[in-house]
Amino acid sequence: MDALRIPLSAITDEGIVVEVTAPGERLWPKGVKEMPLTAVRIAGDLVKLGDKDYLFRGRIVGAYRGRCDRCLADLESPFDLETVWSFKQGVAKDFVADLSDDADTDPFEESPSVFIFEGNDIDLTPSVCEEIVLAAPAKTLCREDCAGLCARCGANLNIASCSCGIENETGNSALAGLADLFPNLRPDVSKE
């Protein structure tokens, strides 16, 4: 996306303010499966640190679009990411050379993300995409106490209880198959 491509000549001694709102689908490079997103707002400052070093500090705000993992209801999961990226002008190393250099460093050492760029402009798009992907939730729920769908009839248990009674058969529908495998372990309800 061209609005996130900042020419070096535009960066003054005080830096440059970056404020861009982009449709989520325009952030992804061609050939990459896009994540469904709402409009994403990128705001921050890009400052020059040295002859070839630059620093971006800002926020990325938007929402992931998807479905609840339990009941399949459509949902939007908001994100508000604080970012600090360091950009260094130079020739990017090839992947194998980069791995061998990383062998000498501590993998747990904290450092801001450093991106190598070539040419006369800094493209923030790959950094934005990486940040959004890494912050994506592994599981999305419409609400914390989502009851999900009935395993037998598919009814949304958030809306109404179903009449198929799958929970009453074993006490826990997730373990229903175990009751069939171990029939001698069924509790005797009459003794209790």
Short mmCIF file of N, CA and C in Angstrom, two decimals:
data_model
loop_
_atom_site.label_atom_id
_atom_site.label_comp_id
_atom_site.label_asym_id
_atom_site.label_seq_id
_atom_site.Cartn_x
_atom_site.Cartn_y
_atom_site.Cartn_z
N MET A 1 0.85 -1.17 0.00
CA MET A 1 0.00 0.00 0.00
C MET A 1 0.90 1.23 0.00
N ASP A 2 0.67 2.13 -0.94
CA ASP A 2 1.56 3.28 -1.13
C ASP A 2 1.53 4.29 0.02
N ALA A 3 0.42 4.41 0.74
CA ALA A 3 0.35 5.37 1.84
C ALA A 3 1.28 4.99 2.98
N LEU A 4 1.66 3.72 3.05
CA LEU A 4 2.58 3.27 4.09
C LEU A 4 4.03 3.21 3.61
N ARG A 5 4.27 3.69 2.40
CA ARG A 5 5.62 3.78 1.85
C ARG A 5 6.09 5.22 2.05
N ILE A 6 7.06 5.42 2.93
CA ILE A 6 7.51 6.75 3.32
C ILE A 6 8.84 7.05 2.64
N PRO A 7 8.90 8.10 1.78
CA PRO A 7 10.18 8.47 1.17
C PRO A 7 11.13 9.04 2.23
N LEU A 8 12.40 8.68 2.14
CA LEU A 8 13.38 9.18 3.10
C LEU A 8 13.47 10.70 3.06
N SER A 9 13.24 11.29 1.89
CA SER A 9 13.31 12.75 1.76
C SER A 9 12.20 13.45 2.54
N ALA A 10 11.13 12.74 2.88
CA ALA A 10 10.03 13.34 3.63
C ALA A 10 10.29 13.35 5.14
N ILE A 11 11.30 12.63 5.59
CA ILE A 11 11.60 12.54 7.02
C ILE A 11 12.54 13.68 7.40
N THR A 12 12.01 14.65 8.13
CA THR A 12 12.79 15.81 8.56
C THR A 12 13.57 15.47 9.83
N ASP A 13 14.31 16.45 10.35
CA ASP A 13 15.06 16.24 11.59
C ASP A 13 14.13 15.95 12.77
N GLU A 14 12.91 16.50 12.72
CA GLU A 14 11.93 16.25 13.77
C GLU A 14 11.17 14.96 13.54
N GLY A 15 11.32 14.36 12.37
CA GLY A 15 10.60 13.14 12.03
C GLY A 15 9.37 13.45 11.20
N ILE A 16 8.54 12.45 11.00
CA ILE A 16 7.30 12.61 10.24
C ILE A 16 6.19 11.86 10.97
N VAL A 17 5.02 12.47 11.00
CA VAL A 17 3.86 11.84 11.61
C VAL A 17 3.18 10.99 10.54
N VAL A 18 2.92 9.74 10.88
CA VAL A 18 2.25 8.81 9.97
C VAL A 18 0.86 8.54 10.53
N GLU A 19 -0.16 8.84 9.74
CA GLU A 19 -1.55 8.52 10.10
C GLU A 19 -2.24 8.01 8.86
N VAL A 20 -2.51 6.71 8.85
CA VAL A 20 -3.12 6.07 7.69
C VAL A 20 -4.24 5.15 8.16
N THR A 21 -5.39 5.23 7.51
CA THR A 21 -6.45 4.25 7.72
C THR A 21 -6.61 3.50 6.41
N ALA A 22 -6.48 2.19 6.49
CA ALA A 22 -6.49 1.37 5.28
C ALA A 22 -7.48 0.23 5.43
N PRO A 23 -8.17 -0.13 4.34
CA PRO A 23 -9.01 -1.33 4.39
C PRO A 23 -8.11 -2.55 4.66
N GLY A 24 -8.56 -3.45 5.49
CA GLY A 24 -7.76 -4.60 5.88
C GLY A 24 -7.25 -5.42 4.71
N GLU A 25 -8.06 -5.57 3.68
CA GLU A 25 -7.66 -6.40 2.54
C GLU A 25 -6.55 -5.77 1.70
N ARG A 26 -6.28 -4.47 1.85
CA ARG A 26 -5.24 -3.81 1.06
C ARG A 26 -3.86 -3.90 1.71
N LEU A 27 -3.78 -4.48 2.89
CA LEU A 27 -2.50 -4.57 3.59
C LEU A 27 -1.65 -5.76 3.16
N TRP A 28 -2.27 -6.77 2.60
CA TRP A 28 -1.57 -8.03 2.33
C TRP A 28 -0.92 -8.02 0.97
N PRO A 29 0.29 -8.56 0.88
CA PRO A 29 0.96 -8.66 -0.43
C PRO A 29 0.24 -9.65 -1.33
N LYS A 30 0.45 -9.52 -2.62
CA LYS A 30 -0.16 -10.44 -3.58
C LYS A 30 0.34 -11.85 -3.32
N GLY A 31 -0.56 -12.81 -3.46
CA GLY A 31 -0.20 -14.20 -3.27
C GLY A 31 -0.25 -14.68 -1.83
N VAL A 32 -0.58 -13.79 -0.90
CA VAL A 32 -0.67 -14.15 0.51
C VAL A 32 -2.14 -14.17 0.90
N LYS A 33 -2.55 -15.24 1.58
CA LYS A 33 -3.94 -15.31 2.03
C LYS A 33 -4.16 -14.23 3.08
N GLU A 34 -5.15 -13.39 2.82
CA GLU A 34 -5.38 -12.28 3.73
C GLU A 34 -6.22 -12.71 4.93
N MET A 35 -5.97 -12.04 6.05
CA MET A 35 -6.79 -12.24 7.24
C MET A 35 -7.96 -11.29 7.12
N PRO A 36 -9.17 -11.75 7.45
CA PRO A 36 -10.31 -10.83 7.39
C PRO A 36 -10.21 -9.80 8.52
N LEU A 37 -10.14 -8.53 8.12
CA LEU A 37 -9.98 -7.42 9.07
C LEU A 37 -10.96 -6.31 8.74
N THR A 38 -11.26 -5.49 9.74
CA THR A 38 -11.97 -4.23 9.49
C THR A 38 -10.93 -3.24 8.97
N ALA A 39 -11.32 -2.00 8.81
CA ALA A 39 -10.34 -0.97 8.46
C ALA A 39 -9.30 -0.89 9.58
N VAL A 40 -8.05 -0.72 9.20
CA VAL A 40 -6.95 -0.70 10.16
C VAL A 40 -6.35 0.70 10.17
N ARG A 41 -6.16 1.25 11.38
CA ARG A 41 -5.58 2.58 11.52
C ARG A 41 -4.15 2.43 12.03
N ILE A 42 -3.22 3.02 11.30
CA ILE A 42 -1.81 3.02 11.68
C ILE A 42 -1.43 4.46 11.98
N ALA A 43 -0.95 4.71 13.19
CA ALA A 43 -0.57 6.07 13.58
C ALA A 43 0.70 6.03 14.40
N GLY A 44 1.60 6.96 14.12
CA GLY A 44 2.84 7.01 14.88
C GLY A 44 3.81 8.02 14.31
N ASP A 45 5.02 8.00 14.83
CA ASP A 45 6.09 8.90 14.39
C ASP A 45 7.24 8.08 13.84
N LEU A 46 7.78 8.53 12.72
CA LEU A 46 8.97 7.92 12.13
C LEU A 46 10.08 8.96 12.21
N VAL A 47 11.13 8.64 12.97
CA VAL A 47 12.22 9.60 13.18
C VAL A 47 13.54 9.01 12.70
N LYS A 48 14.44 9.90 12.32
CA LYS A 48 15.77 9.51 11.88
C LYS A 48 16.68 9.47 13.10
N LEU A 49 17.38 8.35 13.30
CA LEU A 49 18.27 8.21 14.45
C LEU A 49 19.72 8.47 14.09
N GLY A 50 20.09 8.16 12.90
CA GLY A 50 21.46 8.33 12.46
C GLY A 50 21.48 8.45 10.95
N ASP A 51 22.61 8.18 10.37
CA ASP A 51 22.75 8.31 8.92
C ASP A 51 21.84 7.33 8.18
N LYS A 52 21.74 6.10 8.68
CA LYS A 52 20.94 5.08 7.98
C LYS A 52 19.97 4.37 8.90
N ASP A 53 19.72 4.92 10.09
CA ASP A 53 18.85 4.28 11.07
C ASP A 53 17.61 5.12 11.31
N TYR A 54 16.46 4.44 11.39
CA TYR A 54 15.18 5.11 11.60
C TYR A 54 14.39 4.33 12.64
N LEU A 55 13.50 5.03 13.35
CA LEU A 55 12.69 4.40 14.38
C LEU A 55 11.24 4.81 14.21
N PHE A 56 10.34 3.82 14.22
CA PHE A 56 8.91 4.08 14.17
C PHE A 56 8.31 3.66 15.50
N ARG A 57 7.55 4.56 16.12
CA ARG A 57 6.78 4.27 17.33
C ARG A 57 5.34 4.63 17.04
N GLY A 58 4.45 3.69 17.30
CA GLY A 58 3.06 4.00 17.02
C GLY A 58 2.11 2.91 17.47
N ARG A 59 0.90 2.98 16.91
CA ARG A 59 -0.16 2.04 17.25
C ARG A 59 -0.82 1.54 15.98
N ILE A 60 -1.31 0.32 16.06
CA ILE A 60 -2.11 -0.27 15.00
C ILE A 60 -3.44 -0.66 15.65
N VAL A 61 -4.54 -0.11 15.14
CA VAL A 61 -5.85 -0.34 15.74
C VAL A 61 -6.80 -0.86 14.67
N GLY A 62 -7.54 -1.88 14.99
CA GLY A 62 -8.52 -2.45 14.07
C GLY A 62 -9.23 -3.60 14.74
N ALA A 63 -9.77 -4.51 13.94
CA ALA A 63 -10.45 -5.69 14.49
C ALA A 63 -10.34 -6.84 13.50
N TYR A 64 -10.16 -8.03 14.07
CA TYR A 64 -10.19 -9.25 13.28
C TYR A 64 -11.66 -9.61 13.05
N ARG A 65 -11.99 -10.05 11.86
CA ARG A 65 -13.33 -10.55 11.58
C ARG A 65 -13.27 -12.07 11.51
N GLY A 66 -14.28 -12.71 12.03
CA GLY A 66 -14.28 -14.17 11.98
C GLY A 66 -15.55 -14.74 12.57
N ARG A 67 -15.43 -15.96 13.02
CA ARG A 67 -16.55 -16.66 13.64
C ARG A 67 -16.12 -17.16 15.01
N CYS A 68 -17.09 -17.23 15.90
CA CYS A 68 -16.84 -17.77 17.23
C CYS A 68 -16.44 -19.24 17.08
N ASP A 69 -15.43 -19.66 17.80
CA ASP A 69 -14.96 -21.04 17.71
C ASP A 69 -15.92 -22.04 18.34
N ARG A 70 -16.86 -21.59 19.14
CA ARG A 70 -17.82 -22.51 19.77
C ARG A 70 -19.19 -22.51 19.09
N CYS A 71 -19.73 -21.33 18.77
CA CYS A 71 -21.10 -21.29 18.24
C CYS A 71 -21.18 -20.83 16.79
N LEU A 72 -20.06 -20.47 16.19
CA LEU A 72 -19.95 -20.06 14.79
C LEU A 72 -20.65 -18.74 14.47
N ALA A 73 -20.98 -17.94 15.48
CA ALA A 73 -21.58 -16.62 15.24
C ALA A 73 -20.51 -15.68 14.69
N ASP A 74 -20.92 -14.78 13.77
CA ASP A 74 -20.00 -13.78 13.25
C ASP A 74 -19.56 -12.86 14.38
N LEU A 75 -18.29 -12.47 14.35
CA LEU A 75 -17.80 -11.58 15.41
C LEU A 75 -16.65 -10.73 14.90
N GLU A 76 -16.38 -9.68 15.65
CA GLU A 76 -15.20 -8.84 15.43
C GLU A 76 -14.43 -8.81 16.75
N SER A 77 -13.16 -9.12 16.67
CA SER A 77 -12.29 -9.14 17.85
C SER A 77 -11.30 -7.98 17.73
N PRO A 78 -11.50 -6.91 18.51
CA PRO A 78 -10.66 -5.71 18.35
C PRO A 78 -9.22 -5.94 18.81
N PHE A 79 -8.31 -5.18 18.19
CA PHE A 79 -6.92 -5.17 18.63
C PHE A 79 -6.43 -3.73 18.66
N ASP A 80 -5.52 -3.47 19.57
CA ASP A 80 -4.86 -2.17 19.72
C ASP A 80 -3.41 -2.48 20.07
N LEU A 81 -2.55 -2.42 19.06
CA LEU A 81 -1.17 -2.87 19.22
C LEU A 81 -0.21 -1.68 19.29
N GLU A 82 0.62 -1.68 20.30
CA GLU A 82 1.67 -0.67 20.41
C GLU A 82 2.92 -1.23 19.74
N THR A 83 3.54 -0.45 18.87
CA THR A 83 4.67 -0.96 18.09
C THR A 83 5.90 -0.07 18.21
N VAL A 84 7.06 -0.69 18.14
CA VAL A 84 8.34 0.01 18.03
C VAL A 84 9.16 -0.80 17.03
N TRP A 85 9.48 -0.17 15.91
CA TRP A 85 10.27 -0.84 14.87
C TRP A 85 11.50 -0.01 14.56
N SER A 86 12.59 -0.69 14.35
CA SER A 86 13.83 -0.05 13.94
C SER A 86 14.08 -0.43 12.48
N PHE A 87 14.38 0.56 11.66
CA PHE A 87 14.68 0.34 10.25
C PHE A 87 16.13 0.73 9.99
N LYS A 88 16.82 -0.12 9.25
CA LYS A 88 18.22 0.13 8.94
C LYS A 88 18.39 0.01 7.43
N GLN A 89 18.97 1.05 6.84
CA GLN A 89 19.19 1.04 5.39
C GLN A 89 20.42 0.20 5.08
N GLY A 90 20.28 -0.68 4.12
CA GLY A 90 21.39 -1.54 3.74
C GLY A 90 20.90 -2.66 2.85
N VAL A 91 21.76 -3.62 2.63
CA VAL A 91 21.42 -4.77 1.79
C VAL A 91 20.95 -5.89 2.71
N ALA A 92 19.76 -6.39 2.43
CA ALA A 92 19.22 -7.48 3.25
C ALA A 92 20.04 -8.74 3.04
N LYS A 93 20.29 -9.46 4.15
CA LYS A 93 21.02 -10.72 4.07
C LYS A 93 20.11 -11.80 3.51
N ASP A 94 20.74 -12.83 2.97
CA ASP A 94 19.91 -13.96 2.56
C ASP A 94 19.52 -14.75 3.80
N PHE A 95 18.52 -15.60 3.67
CA PHE A 95 17.93 -16.30 4.80
C PHE A 95 18.94 -17.17 5.54
N VAL A 96 19.76 -17.93 4.81
CA VAL A 96 20.73 -18.84 5.43
C VAL A 96 21.78 -18.06 6.21
N ALA A 97 22.27 -16.97 5.65
CA ALA A 97 23.27 -16.15 6.35
C ALA A 97 22.67 -15.55 7.61
N ASP A 98 21.41 -15.16 7.53
CA ASP A 98 20.73 -14.58 8.69
C ASP A 98 20.61 -15.62 9.81
N LEU A 99 20.33 -16.87 9.46
CA LEU A 99 20.23 -17.92 10.47
C LEU A 99 21.57 -18.19 11.14
N SER A 100 22.65 -18.20 10.37
CA SER A 100 23.96 -18.46 10.97
C SER A 100 24.39 -17.32 11.88
N ASP A 101 24.02 -16.09 11.57
CA ASP A 101 24.32 -14.96 12.45
C ASP A 101 23.52 -15.05 13.74
N ASP A 102 22.29 -15.57 13.66
CA ASP A 102 21.43 -15.68 14.83
C ASP A 102 21.93 -16.75 15.80
N ALA A 103 22.76 -17.69 15.35
CA ALA A 103 23.25 -18.74 16.22
C ALA A 103 24.14 -18.18 17.32
N ASP A 104 24.78 -17.05 17.08
CA ASP A 104 25.68 -16.44 18.06
C ASP A 104 24.96 -15.56 19.07
N THR A 105 23.67 -15.29 18.86
CA THR A 105 22.94 -14.39 19.75
C THR A 105 22.01 -15.17 20.65
N ASP A 106 21.66 -14.56 21.76
CA ASP A 106 20.73 -15.17 22.70
C ASP A 106 19.31 -15.01 22.16
N PRO A 107 18.58 -16.11 21.91
CA PRO A 107 17.25 -16.00 21.34
C PRO A 107 16.24 -15.35 22.28
N PHE A 108 16.57 -15.28 23.58
CA PHE A 108 15.64 -14.71 24.54
C PHE A 108 15.95 -13.25 24.87
N GLU A 109 16.95 -12.70 24.23
CA GLU A 109 17.33 -11.31 24.46
C GLU A 109 16.27 -10.39 23.87
N GLU A 110 15.80 -9.45 24.67
CA GLU A 110 14.77 -8.52 24.21
C GLU A 110 15.38 -7.45 23.32
N SER A 111 14.79 -7.21 22.18
CA SER A 111 15.22 -6.12 21.31
C SER A 111 14.06 -5.75 20.41
N PRO A 112 13.99 -4.49 20.00
CA PRO A 112 12.91 -4.11 19.10
C PRO A 112 13.10 -4.78 17.74
N SER A 113 12.03 -4.88 17.00
CA SER A 113 12.10 -5.47 15.67
C SER A 113 12.96 -4.59 14.77
N VAL A 114 13.90 -5.20 14.08
CA VAL A 114 14.78 -4.48 13.16
C VAL A 114 14.50 -4.96 11.76
N PHE A 115 14.21 -4.03 10.88
CA PHE A 115 13.92 -4.34 9.48
C PHE A 115 14.96 -3.66 8.60
N ILE A 116 15.55 -4.43 7.71
CA ILE A 116 16.52 -3.90 6.75
C ILE A 116 15.75 -3.49 5.50
N PHE A 117 16.04 -2.29 4.98
CA PHE A 117 15.38 -1.85 3.75
C PHE A 117 16.43 -1.35 2.77
N GLU A 118 16.10 -1.45 1.50
CA GLU A 118 16.96 -0.95 0.43
C GLU A 118 16.22 0.15 -0.29
N GLY A 119 16.94 1.05 -0.89
CA GLY A 119 16.30 2.10 -1.68
C GLY A 119 16.11 3.38 -0.91
N ASN A 120 15.22 4.22 -1.44
CA ASN A 120 15.02 5.56 -0.90
C ASN A 120 13.70 5.74 -0.18
N ASP A 121 13.07 4.64 0.21
CA ASP A 121 11.84 4.76 0.99
C ASP A 121 11.70 3.59 1.95
N ILE A 122 10.92 3.82 3.00
CA ILE A 122 10.65 2.79 4.01
C ILE A 122 9.20 2.36 3.82
N ASP A 123 9.00 1.06 3.60
CA ASP A 123 7.66 0.52 3.45
C ASP A 123 7.24 -0.10 4.79
N LEU A 124 6.23 0.50 5.43
CA LEU A 124 5.75 0.01 6.72
C LEU A 124 4.81 -1.18 6.58
N THR A 125 4.33 -1.46 5.37
CA THR A 125 3.32 -2.50 5.17
C THR A 125 3.76 -3.87 5.69
N PRO A 126 4.95 -4.39 5.35
CA PRO A 126 5.32 -5.71 5.87
C PRO A 126 5.39 -5.74 7.40
N SER A 127 5.82 -4.66 8.00
CA SER A 127 5.90 -4.59 9.46
C SER A 127 4.50 -4.62 10.07
N VAL A 128 3.58 -3.88 9.47
CA VAL A 128 2.19 -3.85 9.95
C VAL A 128 1.58 -5.25 9.84
N CYS A 129 1.76 -5.90 8.69
CA CYS A 129 1.21 -7.25 8.49
C CYS A 129 1.77 -8.23 9.51
N GLU A 130 3.06 -8.19 9.73
CA GLU A 130 3.69 -9.10 10.69
C GLU A 130 3.12 -8.88 12.08
N GLU A 131 2.97 -7.64 12.47
CA GLU A 131 2.45 -7.33 13.81
C GLU A 131 1.02 -7.84 13.98
N ILE A 132 0.20 -7.65 12.96
CA ILE A 132 -1.20 -8.10 13.01
C ILE A 132 -1.28 -9.62 13.08
N VAL A 133 -0.49 -10.31 12.28
CA VAL A 133 -0.51 -11.78 12.28
C VAL A 133 -0.04 -12.33 13.62
N LEU A 134 1.04 -11.77 14.17
CA LEU A 134 1.57 -12.28 15.44
C LEU A 134 0.64 -12.01 16.62
N ALA A 135 -0.21 -11.00 16.51
CA ALA A 135 -1.12 -10.67 17.61
C ALA A 135 -2.48 -11.36 17.48
N ALA A 136 -2.69 -12.09 16.39
CA ALA A 136 -3.99 -12.74 16.17
C ALA A 136 -4.28 -13.75 17.28
N PRO A 137 -5.51 -13.75 17.78
CA PRO A 137 -5.84 -14.71 18.85
C PRO A 137 -5.91 -16.13 18.30
N ALA A 138 -5.48 -17.09 19.11
CA ALA A 138 -5.54 -18.49 18.71
C ALA A 138 -6.97 -19.00 18.74
N LYS A 139 -7.77 -18.46 19.64
CA LYS A 139 -9.16 -18.87 19.78
C LYS A 139 -10.00 -17.61 19.94
N THR A 140 -11.09 -17.52 19.18
CA THR A 140 -11.97 -16.36 19.30
C THR A 140 -13.34 -16.82 19.77
N LEU A 141 -13.86 -16.11 20.74
CA LEU A 141 -15.18 -16.41 21.29
C LEU A 141 -16.06 -15.17 21.22
N CYS A 142 -17.35 -15.39 20.98
CA CYS A 142 -18.28 -14.26 20.93
C CYS A 142 -18.45 -13.65 22.32
N ARG A 143 -18.31 -14.47 23.35
CA ARG A 143 -18.32 -14.02 24.74
C ARG A 143 -17.67 -15.11 25.58
N GLU A 144 -17.19 -14.77 26.74
CA GLU A 144 -16.45 -15.71 27.58
C GLU A 144 -17.26 -16.95 27.95
N ASP A 145 -18.55 -16.78 28.21
CA ASP A 145 -19.38 -17.91 28.64
C ASP A 145 -20.18 -18.52 27.49
N CYS A 146 -19.65 -18.47 26.27
CA CYS A 146 -20.34 -19.04 25.11
C CYS A 146 -20.59 -20.53 25.34
N ALA A 147 -21.84 -20.96 25.19
CA ALA A 147 -22.21 -22.36 25.40
C ALA A 147 -21.97 -23.21 24.17
N GLY A 148 -21.80 -22.60 23.01
CA GLY A 148 -21.51 -23.35 21.79
C GLY A 148 -22.74 -23.97 21.15
N LEU A 149 -22.50 -25.02 20.37
CA LEU A 149 -23.55 -25.72 19.65
C LEU A 149 -23.78 -27.09 20.27
N CYS A 150 -25.01 -27.58 20.19
CA CYS A 150 -25.31 -28.94 20.63
C CYS A 150 -24.61 -29.91 19.68
N ALA A 151 -23.92 -30.89 20.24
CA ALA A 151 -23.18 -31.85 19.41
C ALA A 151 -24.11 -32.77 18.63
N ARG A 152 -25.34 -32.92 19.05
CA ARG A 152 -26.26 -33.82 18.35
C ARG A 152 -27.11 -33.07 17.32
N CYS A 153 -27.80 -32.02 17.73
CA CYS A 153 -28.75 -31.36 16.82
C CYS A 153 -28.21 -30.07 16.22
N GLY A 154 -27.10 -29.53 16.75
CA GLY A 154 -26.51 -28.32 16.19
C GLY A 154 -27.17 -27.03 16.65
N ALA A 155 -28.06 -27.09 17.62
CA ALA A 155 -28.73 -25.88 18.11
C ALA A 155 -27.72 -24.98 18.82
N ASN A 156 -27.89 -23.67 18.64
CA ASN A 156 -27.04 -22.70 19.32
C ASN A 156 -27.52 -22.61 20.76
N LEU A 157 -26.72 -23.11 21.68
CA LEU A 157 -27.11 -23.17 23.09
C LEU A 157 -27.07 -21.81 23.78
N ASN A 158 -26.56 -20.79 23.10
CA ASN A 158 -26.62 -19.43 23.63
C ASN A 158 -28.01 -18.85 23.48
N ILE A 159 -28.74 -19.31 22.47
CA ILE A 159 -30.07 -18.78 22.18
C ILE A 159 -31.13 -19.53 22.97
N ALA A 160 -31.08 -20.85 22.95
CA ALA A 160 -32.06 -21.66 23.67
C ALA A 160 -31.47 -23.04 23.91
N SER A 161 -31.97 -23.73 24.93
CA SER A 161 -31.50 -25.09 25.16
C SER A 161 -32.23 -26.01 24.18
N CYS A 162 -31.57 -27.08 23.81
CA CYS A 162 -32.18 -28.00 22.85
C CYS A 162 -32.95 -29.09 23.60
N SER A 163 -33.76 -29.82 22.89
CA SER A 163 -34.58 -30.86 23.52
C SER A 163 -34.04 -32.26 23.27
N CYS A 164 -32.86 -32.38 22.67
CA CYS A 164 -32.35 -33.72 22.38
C CYS A 164 -31.74 -34.38 23.61
N GLY A 165 -31.39 -33.64 24.63
CA GLY A 165 -30.95 -34.19 25.91
C GLY A 165 -29.61 -34.89 25.88
N ILE A 166 -28.70 -34.47 25.05
CA ILE A 166 -27.40 -35.14 24.98
C ILE A 166 -26.62 -35.01 26.28
N GLU A 167 -26.75 -33.91 27.02
CA GLU A 167 -26.02 -33.74 28.26
C GLU A 167 -26.53 -34.71 29.34
N ASN A 168 -27.81 -35.04 29.32
CA ASN A 168 -28.39 -35.89 30.35
C ASN A 168 -27.96 -37.35 30.20
N GLU A 169 -27.53 -37.76 29.03
CA GLU A 169 -27.17 -39.16 28.82
C GLU A 169 -25.90 -39.54 29.55
N THR A 170 -24.87 -38.73 29.50
CA THR A 170 -23.58 -39.08 30.09
C THR A 170 -23.11 -38.09 31.14
N GLY A 171 -23.78 -37.00 31.29
CA GLY A 171 -23.35 -35.98 32.22
C GLY A 171 -22.39 -34.99 31.59
N ASN A 172 -21.64 -35.42 30.59
CA ASN A 172 -20.71 -34.55 29.89
C ASN A 172 -20.62 -35.03 28.45
N SER A 173 -21.16 -34.26 27.54
CA SER A 173 -21.22 -34.69 26.14
C SER A 173 -19.85 -34.89 25.52
N ALA A 174 -18.83 -34.20 26.02
CA ALA A 174 -17.49 -34.34 25.45
C ALA A 174 -16.90 -35.73 25.73
N LEU A 175 -17.38 -36.39 26.77
CA LEU A 175 -16.85 -37.70 27.15
C LEU A 175 -17.84 -38.84 26.87
N ALA A 176 -18.83 -38.60 26.04
CA ALA A 176 -19.86 -39.60 25.77
C ALA A 176 -19.28 -40.88 25.19
N GLY A 177 -18.28 -40.79 24.35
CA GLY A 177 -17.68 -41.98 23.75
C GLY A 177 -16.99 -42.87 24.77
N LEU A 178 -16.45 -42.30 25.84
CA LEU A 178 -15.80 -43.09 26.88
C LEU A 178 -16.79 -43.95 27.64
N ALA A 179 -18.00 -43.51 27.81
CA ALA A 179 -19.02 -44.29 28.51
C ALA A 179 -19.30 -45.59 27.77
N ASP A 180 -19.26 -45.56 26.45
CA ASP A 180 -19.48 -46.78 25.66
C ASP A 180 -18.29 -47.72 25.74
N LEU A 181 -17.08 -47.19 25.85
CA LEU A 181 -15.89 -48.02 25.92
C LEU A 181 -15.74 -48.72 27.27
N PHE A 182 -16.21 -48.09 28.32
CA PHE A 182 -16.07 -48.64 29.67
C PHE A 182 -17.44 -48.72 30.36
N PRO A 183 -18.29 -49.67 29.94
CA PRO A 183 -19.65 -49.74 30.50
C PRO A 183 -19.66 -50.12 31.98
N ASN A 184 -18.64 -50.83 32.47
CA ASN A 184 -18.61 -51.24 33.88
C ASN A 184 -18.29 -50.08 34.82
N LEU A 185 -17.82 -48.99 34.29
CA LEU A 185 -17.45 -47.85 35.12
C LEU A 185 -18.57 -46.84 35.30
N ARG A 186 -19.75 -47.15 34.77
CA ARG A 186 -20.87 -46.22 34.93
C ARG A 186 -21.28 -46.16 36.39
N PRO A 187 -21.50 -44.97 36.92
CA PRO A 187 -21.92 -44.87 38.32
C PRO A 187 -23.34 -45.39 38.49
N ASP A 188 -23.57 -46.00 39.63
CA ASP A 188 -24.91 -46.49 39.93
C ASP A 188 -25.67 -45.35 40.59
N VAL A 189 -26.59 -44.76 39.85
CA VAL A 189 -27.32 -43.59 40.31
C VAL A 189 -28.19 -43.94 41.51
N SER A 190 -28.69 -45.18 41.61
CA SER A 190 -29.60 -45.55 42.70
C SER A 190 -28.88 -45.57 44.04
N LYS A 191 -27.57 -45.87 44.08
CA LYS A 191 -26.82 -45.89 45.34
C LYS A 191 -26.56 -44.50 45.87
N GLU A 192 -26.54 -43.52 45.00
CA GLU A 192 -26.24 -42.16 45.44
C GLU A 192 -27.47 -41.54 45.89
#
